[in-house]
Coordinates of C-alpha atoms in Angstrom, one line a residue:
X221 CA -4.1 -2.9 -6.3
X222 CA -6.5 -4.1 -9.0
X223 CA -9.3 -4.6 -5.9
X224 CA -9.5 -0.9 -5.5
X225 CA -12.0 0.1 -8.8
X226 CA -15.0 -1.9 -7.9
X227 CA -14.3 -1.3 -3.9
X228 CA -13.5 3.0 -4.8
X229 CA -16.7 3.4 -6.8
X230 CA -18.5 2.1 -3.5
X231 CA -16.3 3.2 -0.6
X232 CA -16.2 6.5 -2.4
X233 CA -20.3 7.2 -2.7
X234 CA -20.4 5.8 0.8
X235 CA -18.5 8.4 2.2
X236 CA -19.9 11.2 0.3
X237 CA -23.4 10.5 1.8
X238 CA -22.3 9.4 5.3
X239 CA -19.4 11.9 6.0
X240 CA -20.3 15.3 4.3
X241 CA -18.3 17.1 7.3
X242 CA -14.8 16.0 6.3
X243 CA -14.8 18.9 4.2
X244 CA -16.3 21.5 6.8
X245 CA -14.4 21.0 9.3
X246 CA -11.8 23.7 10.8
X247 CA -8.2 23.0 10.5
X248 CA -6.8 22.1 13.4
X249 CA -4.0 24.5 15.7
X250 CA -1.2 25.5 14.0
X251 CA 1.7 24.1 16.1
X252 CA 4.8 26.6 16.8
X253 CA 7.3 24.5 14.7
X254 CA 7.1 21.7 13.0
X255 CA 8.8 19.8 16.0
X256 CA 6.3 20.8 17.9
X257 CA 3.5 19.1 15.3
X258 CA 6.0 15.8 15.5
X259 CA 6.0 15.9 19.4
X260 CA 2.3 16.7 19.7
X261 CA 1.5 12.8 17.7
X262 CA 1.8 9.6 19.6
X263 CA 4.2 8.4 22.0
X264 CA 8.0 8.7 20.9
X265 CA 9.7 5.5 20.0
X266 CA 13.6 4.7 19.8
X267 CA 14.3 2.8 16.0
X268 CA 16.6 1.7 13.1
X269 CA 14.7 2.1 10.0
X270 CA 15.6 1.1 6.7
X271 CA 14.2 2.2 3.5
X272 CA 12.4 -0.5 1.2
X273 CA 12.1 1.2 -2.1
X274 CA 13.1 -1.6 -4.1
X275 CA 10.4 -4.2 -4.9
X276 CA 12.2 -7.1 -4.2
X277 CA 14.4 -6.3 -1.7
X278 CA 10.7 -5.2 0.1
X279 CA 10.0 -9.2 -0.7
X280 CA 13.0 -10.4 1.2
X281 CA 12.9 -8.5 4.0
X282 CA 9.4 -9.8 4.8
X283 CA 10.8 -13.1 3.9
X284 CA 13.7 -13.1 6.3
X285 CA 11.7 -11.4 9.3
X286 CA 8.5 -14.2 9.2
X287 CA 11.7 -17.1 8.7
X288 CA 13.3 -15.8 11.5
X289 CA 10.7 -15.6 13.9
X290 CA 11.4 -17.1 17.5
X291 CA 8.2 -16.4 19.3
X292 CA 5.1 -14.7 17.8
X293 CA 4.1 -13.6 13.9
X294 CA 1.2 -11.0 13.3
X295 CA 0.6 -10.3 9.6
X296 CA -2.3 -7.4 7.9
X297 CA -2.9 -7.5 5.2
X298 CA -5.5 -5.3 3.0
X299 CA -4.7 -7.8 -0.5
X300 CA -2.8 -11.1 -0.4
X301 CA -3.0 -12.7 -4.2
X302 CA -3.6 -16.5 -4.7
X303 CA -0.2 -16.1 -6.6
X304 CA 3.5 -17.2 -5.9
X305 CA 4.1 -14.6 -3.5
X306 CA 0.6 -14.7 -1.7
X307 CA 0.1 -18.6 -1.4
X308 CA 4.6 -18.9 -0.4
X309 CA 3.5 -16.3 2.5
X310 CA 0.5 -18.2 3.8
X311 CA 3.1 -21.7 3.3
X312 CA 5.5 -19.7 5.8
X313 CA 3.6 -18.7 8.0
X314 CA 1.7 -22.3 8.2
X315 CA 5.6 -23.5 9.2
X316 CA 6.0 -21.3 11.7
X317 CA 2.2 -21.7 13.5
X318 CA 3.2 -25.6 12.6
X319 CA 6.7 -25.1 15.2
X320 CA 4.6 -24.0 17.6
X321 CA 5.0 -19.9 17.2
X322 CA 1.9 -17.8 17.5
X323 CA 0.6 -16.8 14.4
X324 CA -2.1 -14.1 13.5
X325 CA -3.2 -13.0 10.4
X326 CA -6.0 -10.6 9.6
X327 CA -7.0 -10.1 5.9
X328 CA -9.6 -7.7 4.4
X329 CA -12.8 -9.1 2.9
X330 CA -13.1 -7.0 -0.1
X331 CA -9.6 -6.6 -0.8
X332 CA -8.7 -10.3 -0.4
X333 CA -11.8 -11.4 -1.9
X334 CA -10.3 -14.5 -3.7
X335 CA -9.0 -16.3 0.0
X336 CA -11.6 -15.1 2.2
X337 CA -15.0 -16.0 1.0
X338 CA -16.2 -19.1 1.5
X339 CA -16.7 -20.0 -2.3
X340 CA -13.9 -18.5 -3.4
X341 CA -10.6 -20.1 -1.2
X342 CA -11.2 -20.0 2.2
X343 CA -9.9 -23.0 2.7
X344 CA -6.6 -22.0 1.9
X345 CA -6.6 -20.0 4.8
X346 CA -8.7 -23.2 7.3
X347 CA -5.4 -24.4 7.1
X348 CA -3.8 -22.0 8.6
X349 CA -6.5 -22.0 11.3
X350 CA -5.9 -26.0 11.8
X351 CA -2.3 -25.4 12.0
X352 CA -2.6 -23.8 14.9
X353 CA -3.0 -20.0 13.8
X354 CA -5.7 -17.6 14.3
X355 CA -7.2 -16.0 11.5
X356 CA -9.6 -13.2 11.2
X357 CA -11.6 -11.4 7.9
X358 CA -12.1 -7.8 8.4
X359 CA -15.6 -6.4 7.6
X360 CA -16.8 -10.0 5.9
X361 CA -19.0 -8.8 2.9
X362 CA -21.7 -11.4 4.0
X363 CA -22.5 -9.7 7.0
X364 CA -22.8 -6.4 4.7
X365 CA -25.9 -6.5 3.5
X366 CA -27.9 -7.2 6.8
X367 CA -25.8 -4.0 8.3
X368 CA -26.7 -1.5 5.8
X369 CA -30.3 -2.5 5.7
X370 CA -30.0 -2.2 9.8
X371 CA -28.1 1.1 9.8
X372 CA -29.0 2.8 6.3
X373 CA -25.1 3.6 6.1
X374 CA -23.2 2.6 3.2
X375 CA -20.0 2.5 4.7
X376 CA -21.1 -1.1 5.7
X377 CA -20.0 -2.0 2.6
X378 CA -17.0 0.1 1.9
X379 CA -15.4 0.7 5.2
X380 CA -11.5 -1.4 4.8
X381 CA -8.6 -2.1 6.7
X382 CA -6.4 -1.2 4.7
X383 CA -3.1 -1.9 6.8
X384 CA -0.4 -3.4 5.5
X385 CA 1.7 -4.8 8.3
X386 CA 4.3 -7.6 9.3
X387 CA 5.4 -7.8 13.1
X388 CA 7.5 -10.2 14.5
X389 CA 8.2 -11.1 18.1
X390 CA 7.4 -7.5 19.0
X391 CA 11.0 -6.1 17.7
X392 CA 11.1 -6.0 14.3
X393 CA 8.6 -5.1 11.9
X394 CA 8.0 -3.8 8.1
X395 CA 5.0 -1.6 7.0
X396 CA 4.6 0.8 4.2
X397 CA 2.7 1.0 1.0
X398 CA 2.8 -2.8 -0.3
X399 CA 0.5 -5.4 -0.4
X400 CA 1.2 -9.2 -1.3
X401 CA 1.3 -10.3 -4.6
X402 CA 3.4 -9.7 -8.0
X403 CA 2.3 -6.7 -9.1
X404 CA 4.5 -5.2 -5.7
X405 CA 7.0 -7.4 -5.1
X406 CA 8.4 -8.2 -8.8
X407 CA 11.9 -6.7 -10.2
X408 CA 10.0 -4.2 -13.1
X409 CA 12.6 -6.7 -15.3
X410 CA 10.4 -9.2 -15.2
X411 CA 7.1 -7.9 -14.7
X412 CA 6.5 -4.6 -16.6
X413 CA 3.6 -3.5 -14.6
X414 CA 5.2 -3.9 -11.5
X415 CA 4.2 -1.0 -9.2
X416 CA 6.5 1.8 -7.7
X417 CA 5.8 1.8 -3.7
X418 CA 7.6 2.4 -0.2
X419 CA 8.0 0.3 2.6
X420 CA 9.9 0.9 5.9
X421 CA 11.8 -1.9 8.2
X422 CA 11.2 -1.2 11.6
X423 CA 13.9 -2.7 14.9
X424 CA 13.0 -1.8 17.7
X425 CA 10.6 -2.8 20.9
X426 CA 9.6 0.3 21.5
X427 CA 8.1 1.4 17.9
X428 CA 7.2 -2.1 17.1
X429 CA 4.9 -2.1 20.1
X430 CA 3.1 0.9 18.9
X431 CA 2.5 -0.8 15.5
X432 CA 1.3 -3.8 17.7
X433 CA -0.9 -1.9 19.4
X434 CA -2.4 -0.7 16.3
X435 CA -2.6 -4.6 14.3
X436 CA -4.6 -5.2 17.9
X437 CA -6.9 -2.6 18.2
X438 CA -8.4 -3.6 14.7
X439 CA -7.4 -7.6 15.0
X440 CA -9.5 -7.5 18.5
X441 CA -12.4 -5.1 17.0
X442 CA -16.3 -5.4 16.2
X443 CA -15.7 -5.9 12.3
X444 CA -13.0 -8.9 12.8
X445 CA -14.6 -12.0 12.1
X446 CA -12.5 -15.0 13.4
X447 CA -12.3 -17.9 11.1
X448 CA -13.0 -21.4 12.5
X449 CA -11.4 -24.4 11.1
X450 CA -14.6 -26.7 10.7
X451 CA -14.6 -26.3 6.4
X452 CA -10.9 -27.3 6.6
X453 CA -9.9 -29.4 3.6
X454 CA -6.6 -31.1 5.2
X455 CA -5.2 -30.3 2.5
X456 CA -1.8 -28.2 4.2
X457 CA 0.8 -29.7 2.0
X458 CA 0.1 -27.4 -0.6
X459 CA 1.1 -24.2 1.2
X460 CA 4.2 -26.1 3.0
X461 CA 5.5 -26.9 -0.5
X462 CA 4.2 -23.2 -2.0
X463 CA 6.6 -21.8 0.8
X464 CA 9.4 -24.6 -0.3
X465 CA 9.2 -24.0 -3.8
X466 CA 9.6 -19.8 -3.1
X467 CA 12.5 -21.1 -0.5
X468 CA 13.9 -23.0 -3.1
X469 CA 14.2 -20.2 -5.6
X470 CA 15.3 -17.5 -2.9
X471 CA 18.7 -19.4 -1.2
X472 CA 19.8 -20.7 -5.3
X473 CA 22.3 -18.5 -6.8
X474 CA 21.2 -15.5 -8.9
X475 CA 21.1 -16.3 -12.6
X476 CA 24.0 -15.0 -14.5
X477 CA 23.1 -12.6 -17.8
X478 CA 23.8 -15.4 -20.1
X479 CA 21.5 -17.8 -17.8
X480 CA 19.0 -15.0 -18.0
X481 CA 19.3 -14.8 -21.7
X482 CA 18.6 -18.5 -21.9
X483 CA 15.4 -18.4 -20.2
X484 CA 13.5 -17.0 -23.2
X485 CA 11.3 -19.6 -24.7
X486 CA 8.5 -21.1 -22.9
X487 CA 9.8 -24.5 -22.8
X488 CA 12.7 -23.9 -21.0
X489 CA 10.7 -21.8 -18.2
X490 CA 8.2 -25.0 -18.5
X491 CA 11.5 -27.3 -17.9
X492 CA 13.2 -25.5 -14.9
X493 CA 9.4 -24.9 -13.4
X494 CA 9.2 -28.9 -13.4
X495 CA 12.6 -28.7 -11.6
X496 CA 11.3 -27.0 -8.8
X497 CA 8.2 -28.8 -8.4
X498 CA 9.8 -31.6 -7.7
X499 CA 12.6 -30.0 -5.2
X500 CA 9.4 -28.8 -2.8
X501 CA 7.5 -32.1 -3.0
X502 CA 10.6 -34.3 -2.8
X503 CA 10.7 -33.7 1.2
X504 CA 7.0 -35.3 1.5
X505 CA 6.7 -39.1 3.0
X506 CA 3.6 -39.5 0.7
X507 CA 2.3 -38.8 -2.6
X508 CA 0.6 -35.0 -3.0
X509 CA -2.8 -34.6 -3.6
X510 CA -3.8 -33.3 -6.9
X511 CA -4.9 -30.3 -5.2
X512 CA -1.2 -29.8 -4.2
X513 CA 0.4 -30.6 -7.0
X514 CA -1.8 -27.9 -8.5
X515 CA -0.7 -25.3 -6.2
X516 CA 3.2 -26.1 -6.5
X517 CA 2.9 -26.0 -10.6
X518 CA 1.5 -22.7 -10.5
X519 CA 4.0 -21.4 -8.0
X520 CA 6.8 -22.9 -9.9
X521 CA 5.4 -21.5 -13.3
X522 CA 5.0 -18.2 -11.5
X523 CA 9.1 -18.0 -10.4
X524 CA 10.4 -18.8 -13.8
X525 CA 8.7 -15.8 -14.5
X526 CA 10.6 -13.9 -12.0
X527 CA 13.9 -15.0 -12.8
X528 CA 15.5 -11.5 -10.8
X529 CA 14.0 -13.1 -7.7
X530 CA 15.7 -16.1 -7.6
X531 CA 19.0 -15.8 -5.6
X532 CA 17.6 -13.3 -3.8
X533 CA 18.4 -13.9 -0.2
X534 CA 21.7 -13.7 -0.9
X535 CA 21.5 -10.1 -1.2
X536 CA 22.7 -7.2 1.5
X537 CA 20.5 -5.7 3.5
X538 CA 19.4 -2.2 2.8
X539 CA 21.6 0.1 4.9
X540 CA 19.8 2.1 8.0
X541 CA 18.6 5.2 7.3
X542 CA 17.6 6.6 10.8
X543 CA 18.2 5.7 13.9
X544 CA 17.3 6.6 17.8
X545 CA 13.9 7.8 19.4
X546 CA 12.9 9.1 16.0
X547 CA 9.2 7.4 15.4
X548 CA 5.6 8.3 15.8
X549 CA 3.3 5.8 14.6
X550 CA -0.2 7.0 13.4
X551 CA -2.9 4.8 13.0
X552 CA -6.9 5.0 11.9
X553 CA -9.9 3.2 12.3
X554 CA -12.2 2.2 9.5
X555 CA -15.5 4.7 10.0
X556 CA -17.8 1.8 10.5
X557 CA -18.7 0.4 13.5
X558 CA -18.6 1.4 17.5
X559 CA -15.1 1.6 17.8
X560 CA -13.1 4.4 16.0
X561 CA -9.7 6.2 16.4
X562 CA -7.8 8.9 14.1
X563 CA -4.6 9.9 14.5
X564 CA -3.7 10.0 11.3
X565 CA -5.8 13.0 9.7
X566 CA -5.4 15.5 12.9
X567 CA -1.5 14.8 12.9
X568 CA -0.8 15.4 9.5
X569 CA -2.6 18.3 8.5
X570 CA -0.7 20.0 11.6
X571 CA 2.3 18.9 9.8
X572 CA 1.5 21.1 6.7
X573 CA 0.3 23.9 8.7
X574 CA 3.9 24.2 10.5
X575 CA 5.7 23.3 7.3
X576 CA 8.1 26.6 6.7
X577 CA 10.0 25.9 3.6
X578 CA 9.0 23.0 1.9
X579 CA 6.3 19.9 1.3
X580 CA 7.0 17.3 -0.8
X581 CA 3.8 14.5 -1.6
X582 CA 3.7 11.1 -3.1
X583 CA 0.3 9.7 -3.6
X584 CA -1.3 7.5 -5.7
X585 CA -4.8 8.3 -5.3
X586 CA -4.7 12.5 -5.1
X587 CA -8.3 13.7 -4.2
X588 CA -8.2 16.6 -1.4
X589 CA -11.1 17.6 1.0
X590 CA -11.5 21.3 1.8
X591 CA -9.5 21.2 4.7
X592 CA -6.6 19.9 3.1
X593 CA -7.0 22.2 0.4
X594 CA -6.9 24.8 3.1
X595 CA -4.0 24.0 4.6
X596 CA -1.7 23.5 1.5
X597 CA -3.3 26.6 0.2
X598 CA -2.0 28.7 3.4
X599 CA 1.5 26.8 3.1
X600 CA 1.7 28.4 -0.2
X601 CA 0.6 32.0 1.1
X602 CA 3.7 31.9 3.7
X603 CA 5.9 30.9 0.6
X604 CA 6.5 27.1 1.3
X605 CA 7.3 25.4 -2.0
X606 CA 5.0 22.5 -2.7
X607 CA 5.5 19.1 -4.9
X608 CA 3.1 16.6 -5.8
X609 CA 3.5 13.6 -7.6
X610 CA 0.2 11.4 -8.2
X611 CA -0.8 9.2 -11.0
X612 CA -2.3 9.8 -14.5
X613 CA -5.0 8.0 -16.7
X614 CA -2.3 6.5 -18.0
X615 CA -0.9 5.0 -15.3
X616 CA -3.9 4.7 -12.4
X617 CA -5.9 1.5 -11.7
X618 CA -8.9 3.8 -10.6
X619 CA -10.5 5.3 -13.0
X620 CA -13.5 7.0 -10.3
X621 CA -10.3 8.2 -8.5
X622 CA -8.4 9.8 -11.9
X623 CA -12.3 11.5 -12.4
X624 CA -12.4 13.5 -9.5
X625 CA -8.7 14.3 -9.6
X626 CA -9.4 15.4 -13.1
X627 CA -12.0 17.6 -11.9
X628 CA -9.8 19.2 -9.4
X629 CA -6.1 19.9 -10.4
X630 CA -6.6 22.8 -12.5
X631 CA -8.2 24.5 -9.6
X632 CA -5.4 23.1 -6.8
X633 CA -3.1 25.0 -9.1
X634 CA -5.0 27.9 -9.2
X635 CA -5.0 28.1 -5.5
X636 CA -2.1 26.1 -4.0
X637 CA 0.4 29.0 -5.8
X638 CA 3.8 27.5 -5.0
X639 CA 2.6 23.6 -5.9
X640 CA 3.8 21.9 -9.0
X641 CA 2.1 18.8 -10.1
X642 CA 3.7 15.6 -11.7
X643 CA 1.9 12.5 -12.7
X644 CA 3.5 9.3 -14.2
X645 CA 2.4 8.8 -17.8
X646 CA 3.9 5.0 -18.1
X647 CA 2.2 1.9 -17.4
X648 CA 3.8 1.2 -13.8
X649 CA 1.3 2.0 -11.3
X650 CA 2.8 4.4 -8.7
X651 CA 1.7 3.1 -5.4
X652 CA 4.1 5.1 -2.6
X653 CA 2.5 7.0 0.3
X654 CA 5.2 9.3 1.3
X655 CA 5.3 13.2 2.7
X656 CA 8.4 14.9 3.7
X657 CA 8.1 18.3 5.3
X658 CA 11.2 20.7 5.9
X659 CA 13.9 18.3 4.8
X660 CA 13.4 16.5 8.4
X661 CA 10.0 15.1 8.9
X662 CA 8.4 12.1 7.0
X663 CA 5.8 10.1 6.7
X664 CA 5.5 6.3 5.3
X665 CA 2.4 4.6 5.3
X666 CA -1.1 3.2 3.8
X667 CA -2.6 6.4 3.9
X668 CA -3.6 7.9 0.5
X669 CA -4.5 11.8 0.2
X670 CA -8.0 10.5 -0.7
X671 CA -11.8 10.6 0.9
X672 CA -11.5 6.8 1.1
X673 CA -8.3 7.1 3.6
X674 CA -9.4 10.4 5.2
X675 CA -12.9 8.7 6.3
X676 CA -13.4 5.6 5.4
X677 CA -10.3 3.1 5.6
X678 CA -8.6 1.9 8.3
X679 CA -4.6 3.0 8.3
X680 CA -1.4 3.3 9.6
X681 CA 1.7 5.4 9.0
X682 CA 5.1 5.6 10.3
X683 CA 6.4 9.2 11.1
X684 CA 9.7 9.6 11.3
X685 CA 12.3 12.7 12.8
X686 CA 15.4 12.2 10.5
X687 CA 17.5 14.0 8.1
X688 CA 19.0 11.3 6.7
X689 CA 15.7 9.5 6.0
X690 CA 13.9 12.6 4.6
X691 CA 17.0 13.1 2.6
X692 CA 16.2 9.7 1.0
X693 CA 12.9 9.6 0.8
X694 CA 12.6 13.6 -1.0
X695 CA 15.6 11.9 -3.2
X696 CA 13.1 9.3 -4.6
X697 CA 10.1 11.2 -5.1
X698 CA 11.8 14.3 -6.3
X699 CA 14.2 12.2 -8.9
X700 CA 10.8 10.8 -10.1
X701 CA 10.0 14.5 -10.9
X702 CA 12.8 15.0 -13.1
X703 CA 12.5 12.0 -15.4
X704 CA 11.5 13.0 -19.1
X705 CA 8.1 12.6 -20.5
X706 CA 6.5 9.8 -21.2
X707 CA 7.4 8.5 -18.0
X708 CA 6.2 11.9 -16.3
X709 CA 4.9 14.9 -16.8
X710 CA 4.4 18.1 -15.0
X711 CA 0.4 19.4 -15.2
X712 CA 0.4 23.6 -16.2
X713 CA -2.0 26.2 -15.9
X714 CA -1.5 29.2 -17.8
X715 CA -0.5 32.2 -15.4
X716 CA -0.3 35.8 -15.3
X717 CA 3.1 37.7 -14.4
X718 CA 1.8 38.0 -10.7
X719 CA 1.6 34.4 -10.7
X720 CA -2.5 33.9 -10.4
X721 CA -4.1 31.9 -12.9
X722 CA -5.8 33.2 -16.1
X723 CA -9.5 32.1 -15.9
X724 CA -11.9 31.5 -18.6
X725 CA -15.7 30.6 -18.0
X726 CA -14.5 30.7 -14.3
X727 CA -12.0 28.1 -14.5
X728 CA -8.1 27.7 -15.2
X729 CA -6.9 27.8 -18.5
X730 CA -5.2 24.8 -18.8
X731 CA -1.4 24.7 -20.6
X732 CA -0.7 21.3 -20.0
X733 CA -3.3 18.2 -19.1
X734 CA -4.1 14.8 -19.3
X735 CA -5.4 15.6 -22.6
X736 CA -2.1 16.0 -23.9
X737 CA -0.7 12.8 -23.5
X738 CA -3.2 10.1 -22.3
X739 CA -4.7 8.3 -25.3
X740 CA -8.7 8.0 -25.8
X741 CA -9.6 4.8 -24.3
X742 CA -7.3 6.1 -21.1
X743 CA -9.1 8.8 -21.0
X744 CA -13.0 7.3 -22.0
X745 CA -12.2 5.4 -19.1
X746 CA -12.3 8.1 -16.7
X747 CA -15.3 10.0 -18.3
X748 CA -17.7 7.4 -17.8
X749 CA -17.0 7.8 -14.0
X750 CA -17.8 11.6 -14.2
X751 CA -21.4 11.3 -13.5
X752 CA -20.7 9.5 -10.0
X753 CA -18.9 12.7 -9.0
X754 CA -22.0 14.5 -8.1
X755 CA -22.0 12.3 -5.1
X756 CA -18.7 13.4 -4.2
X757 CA -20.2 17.3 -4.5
X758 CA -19.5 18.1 -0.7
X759 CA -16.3 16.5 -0.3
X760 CA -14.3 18.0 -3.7

């Protein structure tokens, strides 16, 4: 997510000076069970899910959906990377507007940057618009300036959609944590910074309609530009043959370990690349442009990079981990603009207040208002056992986010009784947004436990009513928990025998820190963000 410093410096101020109430408000009702908070969200919806924890198994699945659509493609995106996996996605779904299916894509301006300003690749996605699909830029940052200066609110600037969704012909769909490009869809293998995320695979008409209802409401709102085709450059080859080449390198058989071995020098990566180039382009009836050809090396250059991707479709699908009327979906508007909706903040914070035994959090961004303070902080008082795993300096891509979490864990600790707090202390960003309450309830989505996604952000999460999916899901998170440092750690605060905190100079005495194991240009990074927290004063 390497869009998210610049845009959380910004969204981040915006919401401290437009939105001051997050952090006032009362909690809401505290439902009679924790069914009750499940039955109490959206309309129920019958489902097979299936866990996508694996990085490239979340490629394929996307993959296979989009290539087997018969009628209708809508795709959301907050990032989509000018890389292999980005420029293969817009090929595909160029074939499929190209057959005649209805395509609609909506990307979002400041995440997306690099396809969707007008300087800076838009015509990659013209194409798309010529070939017959509708395209739309969520919250263009040319129309940002003129709206702040009109309204005086900064979330003109910051406010995202940050929804990461694929739904085809209303019956099957995947959403989650991931956005497109290599840093989420790469085996770790071959790309060490790969990140560590969720996604769930959603059949079913029912639950897919309620996702469909939420790509709409923002696909059909106020800050949805639609992009015309009049700067076209006629110029589709390029993604036809970007989707050919990753086509290519998905149906071949998986390298064997000696094959992989082989593949270490760059020559031979530089040979088999040239392979592949010409496998796409070999199916045009006239010669490429240069424009083309570019595109199609640097796809092909990009898969011998990724040589645990290629073979990949022959692999099983993951197995289903619920099933029956088991879903909720909760969606969010972004805060600016006349049309708003939030079902996500209300719903989930009753989730915690009914919790009984235990809560279990995976976030990467780990910044609490008040209220959620609140409410974790009276989980703990009736004895529910609390686990949080976030990210460190050492392993976050937002260094204004690490400075605020800094700020605050030593005091969440203090408070929050029954929480333990993990980070990851490697270089793999951890980008999962997953809660599991009681060992039943669950939630997967694009909703971080941050200002940004409490008031700012557009989102959408899948809750889901399952054993056997929490069981998974608490399985993943928790076994991160447990591996040995440097890959995690747990954060301390020293204690008394009655379990309160010892304070010094009014704050927790710290056991156990970032200072302990993040190195001095990790954690210089964060401490030149430090004076932008007074903004954030009323919110943490």
């Amino acid at each position: 997510m390497r869009a998210r410093v610049p845009i959380s410096c910004v969204a981040l101020c915006a919401l401290s000076c437009a939105t001051p109430q997050l952090g006032d408000k009362e909690l809401p009702p505290r439902p009679a069970s924790l069914r009750a908070a499940f039955e109490q969200m959206p309309a129920p919806a019958s489902a097979r899910l299936r866990v996508l924890s694996d990085n490239v198994d979340a490629w394929v699945a996307r993959w296979r959906l989009i290539e087997g659509a018969e009628r209708s493609v809508d795709v959301q995106y907050f990032i989509i990377e000018p890389d292999a996996f980005g420029m293969s996605l817009l090929g595909l779904l160029c074939e499929q507007a190209n057959a005649g299916k209805k395509v609609r894509l909506m990307v979002d301006s400041r995440g997306t940057a690099a396809l969707s300003r007008t300087l800076m690749g838009a015509d990659w996605l013209q194409e798309l618009v010529r070939a017959g699909a509708e395209v739309r830029i969520y919250n263009p940052v040319e129309r940002n300036v003129a709206n702040v200066i009109a309204s005086g609110d900064l979330r003109a600037i910051a406010a995202s959609n940050h929804d990461k969704l694929i739904i085809v012909d209303r019956t099957g769909a995947v959403t989650g944590g991931r956005n497109i490009s290599k840093d989420y869809l790469s085996d770790p293998r071959d790309h060490p910074g790969a990140f560590i995320d969720m996604d769930v695979f959603v059949e079913g008409s029912d639950a897919v309609r309620a996702l469909t209802e939420a790509f709409t409401s923002e696909l059909r709102g106020p800050k949805a530009k639609k992009l015309s085709k009049d700067a076209g450059t006629d110029d589709r080859d390029g993604l036809l043959m970007a989707a050919a080449a990753m086509r290519l390198w998905l149906k071949d058989p998986a390298f064997t370990d000696a094959e992989l071995s082989a593949l270490d020098t760059d020559e031979e990566r530089d040979a088999l690349a040239l392979v592949y180039e010409g496998g796409a382009v070999g199916a045009l009836d006239h010669i490429p442009s240069d424009k083309t050809r570019a595109l199609v090396r640097l796809v092909t250059q990009q898969l011998t990079r990724m040589p645990r991707l290629r073979g990949a479709l022959h692999r099983p699908v993951p197995p289903i981990s619920a099933e029956g009327e088991c879903v909720r979906v909760l969606d969010t508007h972004s805060s600016w603009g006349p049309t708003q909706r939030n079902r996500v903040n209300e719903n989930l914070l009753a989730a915690v207040q009914a919790a009984e035994h235990e809560v279990v959090i995976q976030s990467p961004y780990f910044v609490l208002t008040e209220r959620g303070i609140r409410a974790l902080r009276d989980a703990a008082l009736r004895g529910v056992r609390i686990t949080i795993l976030t990210n460190s300096p050492a392993s976050s891509d937002s260094p204004i986010t690490q400075a605020a979490f800094l700020r605050q864990w030593p005091r969440l600790l203090a408070e929050i009784t029954t929480a333990r707090l993990f980070v990851v202390g490697g270089q793999r960003l951890m980008h999962a947004k997953v809660g599991v309450m009681d060992g039943i309830l669950s939630f997967v989505g694009s909703y971080n436990l941050d200002p940004l996604s409490a008031g700012v952000n557009g989102e959408v999460v899948t809750s889901v009513w399952s054993e056997e999916f929490a069981a998974r899901e608490r399985a993943l998170i928790v076994g991160t928990t447990e591996e040995k440092p440097p890959l995690v750690y747990e954060y301390l605060i020293e204690k008394h025998a009655d379990g309160t905190a010892v304070m010094a100079q009014g704050a927790p005495v710290v056991r156990f820190g970032p200072e302990q194991h993040c190195d001095a240009e990790q954690l210089a990074k964060v401490k030149e963000m430090e004076p932008l927290l007074e903004l954030l004063a009323p919110l943490i």
